[in-house]
Short mmCIF file of C-alpha atoms and ligand atoms in Angstrom, two decimals:
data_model
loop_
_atom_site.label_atom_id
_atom_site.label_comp_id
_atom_site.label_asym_id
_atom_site.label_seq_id
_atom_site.Cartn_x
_atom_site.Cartn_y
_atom_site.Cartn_z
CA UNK A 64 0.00 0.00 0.00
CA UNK A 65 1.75 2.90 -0.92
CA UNK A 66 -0.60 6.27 -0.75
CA UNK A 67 -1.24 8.19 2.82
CA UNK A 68 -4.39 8.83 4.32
CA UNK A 69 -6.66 10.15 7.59
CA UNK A 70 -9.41 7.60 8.26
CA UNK A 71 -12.12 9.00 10.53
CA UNK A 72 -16.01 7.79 10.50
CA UNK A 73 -18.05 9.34 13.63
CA UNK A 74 -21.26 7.65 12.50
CA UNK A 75 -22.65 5.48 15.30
CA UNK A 76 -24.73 2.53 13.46
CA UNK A 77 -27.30 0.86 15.02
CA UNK A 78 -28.09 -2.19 13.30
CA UNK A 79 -31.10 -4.72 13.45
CA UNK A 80 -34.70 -5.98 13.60
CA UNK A 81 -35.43 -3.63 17.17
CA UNK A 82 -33.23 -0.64 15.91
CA UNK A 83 -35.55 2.07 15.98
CA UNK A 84 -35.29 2.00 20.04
CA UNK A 85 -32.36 2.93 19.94
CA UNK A 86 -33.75 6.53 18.33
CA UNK A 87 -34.94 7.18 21.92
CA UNK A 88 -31.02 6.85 23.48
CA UNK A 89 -29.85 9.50 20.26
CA UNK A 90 -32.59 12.33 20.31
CA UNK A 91 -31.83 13.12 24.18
CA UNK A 92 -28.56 14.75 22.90
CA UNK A 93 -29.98 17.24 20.27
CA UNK A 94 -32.21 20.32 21.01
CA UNK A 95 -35.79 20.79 20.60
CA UNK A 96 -36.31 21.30 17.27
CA UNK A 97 -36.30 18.22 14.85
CA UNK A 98 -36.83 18.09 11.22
CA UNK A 99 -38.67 15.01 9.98
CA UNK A 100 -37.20 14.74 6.33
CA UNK A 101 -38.97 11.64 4.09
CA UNK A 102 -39.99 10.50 0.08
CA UNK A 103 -42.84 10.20 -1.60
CA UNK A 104 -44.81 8.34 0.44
CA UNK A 105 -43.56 4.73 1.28
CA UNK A 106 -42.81 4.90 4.78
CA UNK A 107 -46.46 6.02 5.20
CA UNK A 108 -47.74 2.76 3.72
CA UNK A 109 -45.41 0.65 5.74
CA UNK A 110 -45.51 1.93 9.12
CA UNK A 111 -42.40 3.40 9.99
CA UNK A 112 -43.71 6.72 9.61
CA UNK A 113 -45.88 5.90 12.55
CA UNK A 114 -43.20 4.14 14.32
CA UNK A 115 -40.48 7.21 13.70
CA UNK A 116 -43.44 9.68 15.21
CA UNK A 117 -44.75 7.98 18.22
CA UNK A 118 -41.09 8.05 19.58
CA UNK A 119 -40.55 11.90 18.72
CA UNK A 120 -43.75 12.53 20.32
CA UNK A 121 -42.65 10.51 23.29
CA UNK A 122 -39.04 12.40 23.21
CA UNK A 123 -41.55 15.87 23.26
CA UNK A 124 -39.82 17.00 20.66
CA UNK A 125 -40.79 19.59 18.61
CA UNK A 126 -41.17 18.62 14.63
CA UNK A 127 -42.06 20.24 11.53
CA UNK A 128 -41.94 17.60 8.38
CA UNK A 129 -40.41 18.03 5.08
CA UNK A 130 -42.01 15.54 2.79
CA UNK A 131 -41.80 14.63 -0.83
CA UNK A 132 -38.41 14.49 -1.37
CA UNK A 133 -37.62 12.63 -4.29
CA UNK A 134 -35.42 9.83 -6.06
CA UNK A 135 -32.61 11.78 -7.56
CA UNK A 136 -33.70 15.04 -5.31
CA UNK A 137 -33.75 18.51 -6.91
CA UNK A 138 -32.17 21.92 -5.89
CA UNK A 139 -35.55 23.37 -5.98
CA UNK A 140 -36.68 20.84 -3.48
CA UNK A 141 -33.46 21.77 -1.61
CA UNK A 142 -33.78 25.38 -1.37
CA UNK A 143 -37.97 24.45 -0.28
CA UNK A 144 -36.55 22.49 2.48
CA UNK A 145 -33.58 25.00 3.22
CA UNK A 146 -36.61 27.36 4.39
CA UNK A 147 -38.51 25.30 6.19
CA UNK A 148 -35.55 24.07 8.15
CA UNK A 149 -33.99 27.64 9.04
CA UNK A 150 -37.92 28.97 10.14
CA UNK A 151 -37.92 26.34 12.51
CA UNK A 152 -34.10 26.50 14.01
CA UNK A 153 -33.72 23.24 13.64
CA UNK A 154 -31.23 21.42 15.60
CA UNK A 155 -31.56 17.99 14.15
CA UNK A 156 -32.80 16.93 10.93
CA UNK A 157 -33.80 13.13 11.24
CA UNK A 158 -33.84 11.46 7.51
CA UNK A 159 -35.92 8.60 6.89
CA UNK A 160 -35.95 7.03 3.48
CA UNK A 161 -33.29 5.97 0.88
CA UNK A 162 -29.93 7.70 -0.34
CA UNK A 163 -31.65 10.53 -1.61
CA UNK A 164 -33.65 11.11 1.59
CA UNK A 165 -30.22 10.99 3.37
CA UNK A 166 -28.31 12.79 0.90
CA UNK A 167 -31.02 15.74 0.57
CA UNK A 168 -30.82 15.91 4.74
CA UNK A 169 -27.02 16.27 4.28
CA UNK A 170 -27.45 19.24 1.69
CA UNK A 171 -30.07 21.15 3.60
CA UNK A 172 -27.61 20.77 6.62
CA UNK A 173 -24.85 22.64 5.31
CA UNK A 174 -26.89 25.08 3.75
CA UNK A 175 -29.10 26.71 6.55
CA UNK A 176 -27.00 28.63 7.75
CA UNK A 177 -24.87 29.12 4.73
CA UNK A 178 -25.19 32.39 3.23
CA UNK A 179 -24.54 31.92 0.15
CA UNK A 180 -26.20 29.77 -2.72
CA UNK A 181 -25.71 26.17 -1.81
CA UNK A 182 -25.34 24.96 -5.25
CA UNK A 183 -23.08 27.40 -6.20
CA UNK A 184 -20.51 27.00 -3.70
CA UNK A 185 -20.87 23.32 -2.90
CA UNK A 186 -22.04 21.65 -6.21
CA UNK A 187 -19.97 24.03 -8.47
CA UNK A 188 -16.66 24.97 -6.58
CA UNK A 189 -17.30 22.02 -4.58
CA UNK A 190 -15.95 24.30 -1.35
CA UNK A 191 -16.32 23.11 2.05
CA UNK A 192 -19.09 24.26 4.60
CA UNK A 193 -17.63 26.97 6.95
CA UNK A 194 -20.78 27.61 8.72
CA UNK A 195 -22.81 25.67 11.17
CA UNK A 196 -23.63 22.03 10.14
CA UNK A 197 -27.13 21.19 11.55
CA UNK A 198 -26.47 17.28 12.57
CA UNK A 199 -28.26 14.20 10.60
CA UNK A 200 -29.54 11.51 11.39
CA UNK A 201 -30.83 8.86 9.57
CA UNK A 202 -33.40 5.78 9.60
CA UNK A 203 -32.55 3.72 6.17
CA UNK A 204 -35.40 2.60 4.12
CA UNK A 205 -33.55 0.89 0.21
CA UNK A 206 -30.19 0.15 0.51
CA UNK A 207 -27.43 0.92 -1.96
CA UNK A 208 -25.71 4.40 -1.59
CA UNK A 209 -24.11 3.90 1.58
CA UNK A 210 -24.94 7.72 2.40
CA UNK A 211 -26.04 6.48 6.13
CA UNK A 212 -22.26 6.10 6.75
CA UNK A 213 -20.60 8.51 3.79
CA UNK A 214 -20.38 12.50 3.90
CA UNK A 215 -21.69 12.31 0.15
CA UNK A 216 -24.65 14.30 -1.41
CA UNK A 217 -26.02 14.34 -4.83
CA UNK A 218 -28.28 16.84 -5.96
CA UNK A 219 -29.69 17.60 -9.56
CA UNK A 220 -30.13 20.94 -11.21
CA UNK A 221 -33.25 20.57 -13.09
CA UNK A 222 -32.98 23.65 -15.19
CA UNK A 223 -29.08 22.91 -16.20
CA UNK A 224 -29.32 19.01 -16.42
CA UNK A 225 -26.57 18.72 -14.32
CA UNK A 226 -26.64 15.74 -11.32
CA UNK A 227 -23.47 16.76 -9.29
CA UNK A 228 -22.30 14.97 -6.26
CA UNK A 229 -20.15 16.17 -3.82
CA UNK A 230 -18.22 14.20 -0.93
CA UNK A 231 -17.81 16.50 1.66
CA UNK A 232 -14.33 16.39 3.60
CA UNK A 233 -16.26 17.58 6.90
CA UNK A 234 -16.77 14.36 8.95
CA UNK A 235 -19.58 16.95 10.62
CA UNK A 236 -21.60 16.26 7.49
CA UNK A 237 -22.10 12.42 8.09
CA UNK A 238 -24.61 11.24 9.60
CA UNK A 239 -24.64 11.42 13.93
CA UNK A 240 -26.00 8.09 13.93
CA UNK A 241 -28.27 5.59 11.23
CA UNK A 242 -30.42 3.10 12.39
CA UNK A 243 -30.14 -0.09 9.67
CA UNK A 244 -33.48 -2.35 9.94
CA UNK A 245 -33.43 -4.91 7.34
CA UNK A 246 -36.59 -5.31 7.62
CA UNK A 247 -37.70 -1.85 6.54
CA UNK A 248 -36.12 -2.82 3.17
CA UNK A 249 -38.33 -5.33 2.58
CA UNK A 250 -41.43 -3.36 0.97
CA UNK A 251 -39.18 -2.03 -1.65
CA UNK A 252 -40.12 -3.11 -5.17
CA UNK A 253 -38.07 -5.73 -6.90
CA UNK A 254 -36.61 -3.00 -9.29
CA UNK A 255 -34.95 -0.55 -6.28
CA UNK A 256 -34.09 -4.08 -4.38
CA UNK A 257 -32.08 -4.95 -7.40
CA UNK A 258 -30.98 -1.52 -8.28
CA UNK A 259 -29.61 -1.15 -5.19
CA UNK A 260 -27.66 -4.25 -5.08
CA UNK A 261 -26.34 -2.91 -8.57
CA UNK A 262 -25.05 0.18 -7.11
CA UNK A 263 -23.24 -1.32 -4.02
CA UNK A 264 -21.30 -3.61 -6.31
CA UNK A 265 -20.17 -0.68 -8.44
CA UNK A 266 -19.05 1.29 -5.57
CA UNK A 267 -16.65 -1.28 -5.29
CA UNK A 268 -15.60 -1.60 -8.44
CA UNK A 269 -15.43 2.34 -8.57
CA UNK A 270 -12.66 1.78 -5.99
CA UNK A 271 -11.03 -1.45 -6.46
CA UNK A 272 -10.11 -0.90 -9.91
CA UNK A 273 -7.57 1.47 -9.74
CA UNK A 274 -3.99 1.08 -8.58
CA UNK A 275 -1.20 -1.57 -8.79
CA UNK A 276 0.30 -1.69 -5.52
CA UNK A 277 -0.32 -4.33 -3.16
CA UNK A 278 -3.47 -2.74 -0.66
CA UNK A 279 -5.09 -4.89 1.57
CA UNK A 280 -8.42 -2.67 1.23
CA UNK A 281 -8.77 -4.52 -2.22
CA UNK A 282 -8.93 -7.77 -0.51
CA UNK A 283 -11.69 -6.27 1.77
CA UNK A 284 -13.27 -5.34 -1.62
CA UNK A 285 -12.98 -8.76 -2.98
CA UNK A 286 -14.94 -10.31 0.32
CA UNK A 287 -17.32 -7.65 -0.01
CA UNK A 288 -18.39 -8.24 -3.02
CA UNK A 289 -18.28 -12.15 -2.83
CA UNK A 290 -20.96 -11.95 0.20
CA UNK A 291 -22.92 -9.76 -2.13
CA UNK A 292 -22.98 -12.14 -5.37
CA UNK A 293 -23.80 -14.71 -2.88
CA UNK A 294 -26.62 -12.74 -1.08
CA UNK A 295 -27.90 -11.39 -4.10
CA UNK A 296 -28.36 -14.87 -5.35
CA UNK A 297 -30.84 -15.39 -2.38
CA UNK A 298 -32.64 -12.45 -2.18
CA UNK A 299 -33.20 -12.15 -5.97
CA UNK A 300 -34.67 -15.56 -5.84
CA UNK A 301 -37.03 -14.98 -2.07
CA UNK A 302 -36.29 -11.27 -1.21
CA UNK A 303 -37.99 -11.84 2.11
CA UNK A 304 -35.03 -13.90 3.05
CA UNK A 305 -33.74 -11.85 6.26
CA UNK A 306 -30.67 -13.17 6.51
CA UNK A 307 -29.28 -12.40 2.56
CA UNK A 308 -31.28 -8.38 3.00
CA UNK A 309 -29.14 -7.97 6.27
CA UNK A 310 -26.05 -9.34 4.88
CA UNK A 311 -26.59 -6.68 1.77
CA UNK A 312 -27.79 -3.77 3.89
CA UNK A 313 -24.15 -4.25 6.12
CA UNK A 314 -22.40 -4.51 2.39
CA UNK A 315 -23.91 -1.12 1.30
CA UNK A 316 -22.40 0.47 4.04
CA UNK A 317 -19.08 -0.64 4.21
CA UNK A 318 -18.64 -0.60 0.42
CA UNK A 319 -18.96 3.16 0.85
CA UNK A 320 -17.98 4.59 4.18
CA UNK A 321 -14.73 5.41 2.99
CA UNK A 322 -13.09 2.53 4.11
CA UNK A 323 -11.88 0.52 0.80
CA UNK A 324 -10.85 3.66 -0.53
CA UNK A 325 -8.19 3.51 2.31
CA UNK A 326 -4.55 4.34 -0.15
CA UNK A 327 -6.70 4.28 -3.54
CA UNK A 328 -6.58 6.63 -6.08
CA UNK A 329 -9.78 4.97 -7.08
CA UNK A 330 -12.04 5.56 -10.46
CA UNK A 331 -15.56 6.63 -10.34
CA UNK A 332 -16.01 6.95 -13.72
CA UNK A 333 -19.06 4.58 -13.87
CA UNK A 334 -21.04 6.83 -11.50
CA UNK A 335 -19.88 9.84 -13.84
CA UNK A 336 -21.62 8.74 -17.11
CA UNK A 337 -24.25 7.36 -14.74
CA UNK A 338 -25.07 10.57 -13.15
CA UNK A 339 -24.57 12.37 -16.69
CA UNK A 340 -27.95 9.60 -17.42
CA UNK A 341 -29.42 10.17 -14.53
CA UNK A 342 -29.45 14.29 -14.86
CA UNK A 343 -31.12 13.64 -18.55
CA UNK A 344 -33.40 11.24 -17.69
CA UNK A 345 -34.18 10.76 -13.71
CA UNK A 346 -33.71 7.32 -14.10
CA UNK A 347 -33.07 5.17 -11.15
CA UNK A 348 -29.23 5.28 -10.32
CA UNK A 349 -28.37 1.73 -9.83
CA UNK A 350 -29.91 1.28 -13.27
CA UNK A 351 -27.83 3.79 -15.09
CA UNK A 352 -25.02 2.41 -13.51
CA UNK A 353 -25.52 -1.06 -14.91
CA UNK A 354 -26.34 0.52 -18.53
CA UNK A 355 -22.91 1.67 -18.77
CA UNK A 356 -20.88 -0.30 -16.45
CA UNK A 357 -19.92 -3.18 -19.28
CA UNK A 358 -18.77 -1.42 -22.13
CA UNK A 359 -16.67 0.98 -19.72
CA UNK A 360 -14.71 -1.48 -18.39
CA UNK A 361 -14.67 -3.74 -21.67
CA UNK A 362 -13.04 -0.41 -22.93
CA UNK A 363 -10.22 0.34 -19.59
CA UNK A 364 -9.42 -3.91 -19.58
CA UNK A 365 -6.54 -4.05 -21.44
CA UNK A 366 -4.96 -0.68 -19.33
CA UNK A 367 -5.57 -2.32 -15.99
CA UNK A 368 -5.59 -5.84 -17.10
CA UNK A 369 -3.23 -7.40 -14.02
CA UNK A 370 -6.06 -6.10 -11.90
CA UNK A 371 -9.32 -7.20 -14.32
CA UNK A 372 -7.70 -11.18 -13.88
CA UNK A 373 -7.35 -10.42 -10.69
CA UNK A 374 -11.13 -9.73 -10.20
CA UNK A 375 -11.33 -12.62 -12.62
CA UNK A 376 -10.24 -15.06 -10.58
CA UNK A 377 -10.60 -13.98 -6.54
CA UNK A 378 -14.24 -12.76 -7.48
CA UNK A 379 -16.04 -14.54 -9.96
CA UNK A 380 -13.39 -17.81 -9.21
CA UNK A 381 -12.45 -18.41 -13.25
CA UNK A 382 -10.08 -21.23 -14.17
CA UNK A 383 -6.61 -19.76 -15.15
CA UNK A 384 -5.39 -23.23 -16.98
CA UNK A 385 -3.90 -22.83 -20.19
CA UNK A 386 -5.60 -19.22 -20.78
CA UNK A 387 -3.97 -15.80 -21.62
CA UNK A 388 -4.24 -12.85 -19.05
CA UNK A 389 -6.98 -11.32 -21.27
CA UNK A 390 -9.12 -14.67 -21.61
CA UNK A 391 -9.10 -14.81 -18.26
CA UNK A 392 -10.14 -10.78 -17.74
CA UNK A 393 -12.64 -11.59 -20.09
CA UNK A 394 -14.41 -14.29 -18.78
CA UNK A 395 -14.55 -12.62 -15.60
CA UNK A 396 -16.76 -9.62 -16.97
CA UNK A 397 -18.65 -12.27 -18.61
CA UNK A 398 -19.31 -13.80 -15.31
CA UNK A 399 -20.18 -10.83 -14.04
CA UNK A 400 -22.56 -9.60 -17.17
CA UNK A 401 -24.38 -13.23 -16.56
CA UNK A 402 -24.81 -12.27 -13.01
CA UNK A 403 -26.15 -9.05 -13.96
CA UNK A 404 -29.06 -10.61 -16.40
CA UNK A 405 -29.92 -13.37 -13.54
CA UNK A 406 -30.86 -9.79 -11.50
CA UNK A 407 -32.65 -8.91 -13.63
CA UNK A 408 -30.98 -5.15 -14.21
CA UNK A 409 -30.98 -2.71 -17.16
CA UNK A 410 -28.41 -3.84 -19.55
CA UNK A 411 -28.58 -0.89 -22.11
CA UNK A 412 -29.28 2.89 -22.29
CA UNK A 413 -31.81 2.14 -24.45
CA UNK A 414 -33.68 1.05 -21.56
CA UNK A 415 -33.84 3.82 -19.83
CA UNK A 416 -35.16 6.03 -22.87
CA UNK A 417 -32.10 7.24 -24.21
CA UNK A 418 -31.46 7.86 -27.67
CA UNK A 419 -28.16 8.28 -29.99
CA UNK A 420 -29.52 12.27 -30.28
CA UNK A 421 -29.05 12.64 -26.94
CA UNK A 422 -25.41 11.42 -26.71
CA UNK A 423 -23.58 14.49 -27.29
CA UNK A 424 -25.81 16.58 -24.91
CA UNK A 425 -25.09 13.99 -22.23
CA UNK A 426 -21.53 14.14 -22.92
CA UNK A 427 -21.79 17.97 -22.07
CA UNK A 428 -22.91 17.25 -18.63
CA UNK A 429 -20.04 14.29 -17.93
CA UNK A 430 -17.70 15.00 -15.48
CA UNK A 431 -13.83 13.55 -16.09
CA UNK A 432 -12.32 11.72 -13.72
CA UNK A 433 -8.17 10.70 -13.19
CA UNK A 434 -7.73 7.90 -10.58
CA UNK A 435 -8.95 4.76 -12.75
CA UNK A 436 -6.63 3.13 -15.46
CA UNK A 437 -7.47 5.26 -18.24
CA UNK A 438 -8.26 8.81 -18.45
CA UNK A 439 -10.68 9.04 -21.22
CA UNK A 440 -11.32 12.03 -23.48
CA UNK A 441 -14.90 13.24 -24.86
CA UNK A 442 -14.32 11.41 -28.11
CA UNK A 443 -13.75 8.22 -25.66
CA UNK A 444 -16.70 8.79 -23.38
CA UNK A 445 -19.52 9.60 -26.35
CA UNK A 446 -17.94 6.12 -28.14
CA UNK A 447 -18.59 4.06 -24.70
CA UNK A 448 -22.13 6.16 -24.74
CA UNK A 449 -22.67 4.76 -28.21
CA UNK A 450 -22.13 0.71 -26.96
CA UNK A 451 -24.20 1.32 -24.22
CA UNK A 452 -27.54 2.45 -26.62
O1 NZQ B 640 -39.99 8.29 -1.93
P1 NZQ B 640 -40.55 7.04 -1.37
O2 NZQ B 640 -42.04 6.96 -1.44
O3 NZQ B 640 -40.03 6.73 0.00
O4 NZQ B 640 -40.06 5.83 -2.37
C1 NZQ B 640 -38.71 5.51 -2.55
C2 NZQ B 640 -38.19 5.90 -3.94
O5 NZQ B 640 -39.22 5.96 -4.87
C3 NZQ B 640 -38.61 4.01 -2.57
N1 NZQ B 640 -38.40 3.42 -1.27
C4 NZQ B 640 -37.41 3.68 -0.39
N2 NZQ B 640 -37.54 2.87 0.68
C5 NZQ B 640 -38.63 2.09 0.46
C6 NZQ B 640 -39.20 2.45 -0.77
N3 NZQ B 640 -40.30 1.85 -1.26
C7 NZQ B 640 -40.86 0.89 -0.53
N4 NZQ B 640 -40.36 0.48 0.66
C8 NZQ B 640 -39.25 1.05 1.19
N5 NZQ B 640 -38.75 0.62 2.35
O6 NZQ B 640 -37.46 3.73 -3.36
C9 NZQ B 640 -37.30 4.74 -4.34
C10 NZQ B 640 -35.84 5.09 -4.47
O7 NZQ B 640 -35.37 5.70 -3.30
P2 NZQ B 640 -34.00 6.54 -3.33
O8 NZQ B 640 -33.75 7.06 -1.98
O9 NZQ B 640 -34.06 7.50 -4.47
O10 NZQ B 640 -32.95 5.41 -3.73
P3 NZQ B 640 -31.41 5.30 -3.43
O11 NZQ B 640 -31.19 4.87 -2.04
O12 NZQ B 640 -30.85 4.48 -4.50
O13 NZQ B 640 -30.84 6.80 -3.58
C11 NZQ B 640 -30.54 7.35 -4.82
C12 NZQ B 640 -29.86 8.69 -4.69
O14 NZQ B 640 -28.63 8.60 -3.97
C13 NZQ B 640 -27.56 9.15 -4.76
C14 NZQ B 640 -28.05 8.86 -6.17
O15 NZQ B 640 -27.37 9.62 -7.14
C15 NZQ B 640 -29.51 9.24 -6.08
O16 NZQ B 640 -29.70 10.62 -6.16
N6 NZQ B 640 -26.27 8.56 -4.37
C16 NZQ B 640 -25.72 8.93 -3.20
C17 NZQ B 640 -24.46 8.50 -2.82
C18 NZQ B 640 -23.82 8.90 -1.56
N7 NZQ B 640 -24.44 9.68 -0.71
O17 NZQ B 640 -22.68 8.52 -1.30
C19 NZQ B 640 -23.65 7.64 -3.66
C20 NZQ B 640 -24.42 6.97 -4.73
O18 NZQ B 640 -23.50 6.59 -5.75
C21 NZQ B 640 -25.52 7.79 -5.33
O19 NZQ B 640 -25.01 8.67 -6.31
ZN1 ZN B 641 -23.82 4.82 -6.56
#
C-alpha cells in the first residue's frame, strides 16, 4: 500500500430488527427542534412513519416535516426544504428514506445557515461548509448508496441538467448516527431491491479498480463483493429472506464509508456517465449504472488488465489453466454480465429512454475523472455512450 491517508467515520450505526429504540437513546442529545425529512410516500404505507413519530412525540420534541423528497432530489426541493428548516431552528434533521432522503438531509444541513447559494458553492466549486452544520440523522429505508455512513450528497439541477455529487471532507456532514433495519427494506419493489444491489457492487468496483500496488483494502473489496454475489443470489430468488437483505444492507455500508478507498486513487467513472444519465433522464441510479458499467470497463481492460484477472479469478473464481491474461479478464466480466441478467438489471441505455440524439448533450454534462486506469477524453466517453444504446 503505498498512498497516505486520515481515516475518521463518527457515525454510530445501530443495526437490526429492534433498531428504531435505539432513536430514543440518540434524540436526548440534540435540542428541541427536529426536522422530519422523508420521500414520496412509502414509509407512510409501511408503518415506519408511525413508528419514527410515536417516539418523537414521546421524546416531546418539537417537529415540523419536510415531505416529498424525491429519487434523484432537486435543488428546488433543496432550497424548499432549506426554508422550512432555518424557520424552525432546527437542531436535528432526522432522515428517513433511501440515499436521496439521506443525501437531501445532508445538503439542507450545510446550507441553513450558509449564506450563500448552496449549489453554487458546494455543487460548483465544490468548497467546504464553513458555517454551522445542523447534525443528521438517519433511519434507512432501500439500501445501496451507503450515504447512512458517507459524507456524500447528490443533488440535480433541473434547469441545467446537471446531477453533481459532492463528498464533503467535513466528517460533521455524516450522519450522527443511522439506524439499519433490514426489515424496513423489505417493501421495496423488486426493481430498487435490485438496483440497489447494482449500485453497491459498483461502488466497489469504482474503488477497487484502480492502482497496482499491493493494498489490503482490495482484498476487503474482494470479500465484499463475494458476500454480495452470494446474497444477491438469495434475495433475488425470495427477497424476504432476512438473513441475505441484512447481509446486503451491512455490504452497502461498508462498500462506501470510505473505508476501501483507504490508499486508492480509485475511479468513479461509472457513477460519472451514470449521473450524466441520470441528470437527462431521472432514471433510477443503480440502473444507469448497470447501462454503462460493461462497455466501460470492456473499454479500460486491457490498461488495468493485471487487476481485471485479478477480479477474474478472486471474485467470480475463473479457471486460469492454459488461458492468456486477457481470456481470463474476459471471462470474468462475462461472469459478471451473466450475473447481472440473472438480477434482472438494465443492460442498455436504451432502456432507460435514451437515444443516440441525446449522446452528445449527455456528454456535455459528464464530469472527467483521473484515478482509474485510463483517463478518457470526450471522443472516448460519447464512443462508450454509443455501446451502451
Ligand atoms: O420516496 P418514497 O415513497 O419513500 O419511495 C422511494 C423511492 O421511490 C422508494 N423506497 C425507499 N424505501 C422504500 C421504498 N419503497 C418501498 N419500501 C421502502 N422501504 O425507493 C425509491 C428510491 O429511493 P431513493 O432514496 O431514491 O434510492 P437510493 O437509495 O438508490 O438513492 C438514490 C440517490 O442517492 C444518490 C443517487 O445519485 C440518487 O440521487 N447517491 C448517493 C451517494 C452517496 N451519498 O454517497 C452515492 C451513490 O453513488 C448515489 O449517487
Ligand atoms: Zn452509486
Amino acid at each position: 500500500m503505498l498512498e497516505n491517508f486520515t481515516y475518521c467515520n463518527p457515525t454510530k450505526l445501530y443495526f437490526g430488527d429492534d433498531s428504531l429504540e435505539c432513536l430514543n437513546e440518540e434524540l436526548p442529545k440534540y435540542g428541541q427542534n427536529v426536522v422530519l425529512i422523508y420521500g414520496g410516500g412509502s414509509i407512510k404505507k409501511n408503518g415506519i412513519y408511525d413508528a419514527v413519530v410515536e417516539i418523537l412525540k414521546k421524546n416531546h420534541k418539537d417537529v415540523v416535516e419536510i415531505s416529498g423528497v424525491m429519487p434523484n432530489p432537486t435543488l428546488a426541493k433543496l432550497y424548499e426544504g432549506v426554508e422550512i428548516a432555518r424557520n424552525h431552528n432546527a437542531d436535528l434533521l432526522l432522515a428517513v428514506g433511501g440515499g436521496s432522503v439521506c443525501d437531501y438531509s445532508k445538503a439542507v444541513a450545510v446550507s441553513i445557515h450558509c449564506e450563500e447559494d448552496p449549489w453554487e458553492k458546494y455543487f460548483i466549486r465544490f468548497e467546504e461548509p464553513d458555517c454551522e452544520i445542523v447534525p443528521v440523522g438517519c433511519v434507512l429505508t432501500m439500501v445501496g448508496t451507503g450515504s447512512e455512513m458517507n459524507a456524500g450528497s447528490v443533488i440535480t439541477n433541473q434547469d441545467t441538467k446537471q446531477k453533481i455529487g459532492h463528498v464533503f471532507a467535513s466528517e460533521n456532514v455524516m450522519p450522527r448516527f443511522s439506524i439499519l433495519n433490514p426489515n424496513y427494506t423489505m417493501t421495496l419493489p423488486k426493481y430498487q431491491m435490485v438496483a440497489g444491489i447494482y449500485d453497491i457492487f459498483n461502488h466497489i468496483c469504482e474503488q477497487y479498480f484502480s492502482g497496482e500496488d499491493d493494498n489490503t483494502s482490495d482484498y476487503i473489496s474482494e470479500g465484499l463483493m463475494r458476500s454480495l454475489i452470494h446474497s444477491s443470489r438469495i434475495a433475488n430468488q425470495n427477497p424476504k429472506d432476512y438473513e441475505a437483505r441484512s447481509n446486503i444492507m451491512w455490504t452497502a455500508t461498508w462498500a462506501l464509508n470510505t473505508l476501501v478507498a483507504c490508499g486508492k486513487s480509485t475511479d468513479w467513472m461509472v457513477h460519472m456517465l451514470g449521473q450524466a444519465v441520470g441528470g437527462y433522464t431521472n432514471a433510477t441510479h443503480g440502473m444507469t449504472l448497470a447501462a454503462v458499467s460493461l462497455p466501460y470497463y470492456r473499454y479500460i481492460m486491457p490498461y488495468g488488465l493485471a487487476k481485471f484477472k485479478r477480479f477474474a479469478m478472486n471474485v467470480w473464481e475463473v479457471e486460469t489453466e492454459g488461458k492468456t491474461d486477457q481470456q481470463i479478464a474476459e471471462e470474468g466480466l462475462s461472469k459478471m454480465e451473466c450475473w447481472m441478467k440473472e438480477l434482472g438489471l438494465v443492460m442498455n441505455l436504451s432502456e432507460l429512454e435514451v437515444s443516440e440524439d441525446m449522446i452528445e448533450g449527455i456528454a456535455d454534462v459528464t464530469l472527467f475523472m483521473n484515478g482509474g486506469y485510463k483517463v478518457l477524453d470526450r471522443d472516448e466517453v460519447i464512443e462508450i455512450y454509443k455501446k451502451c444504446l
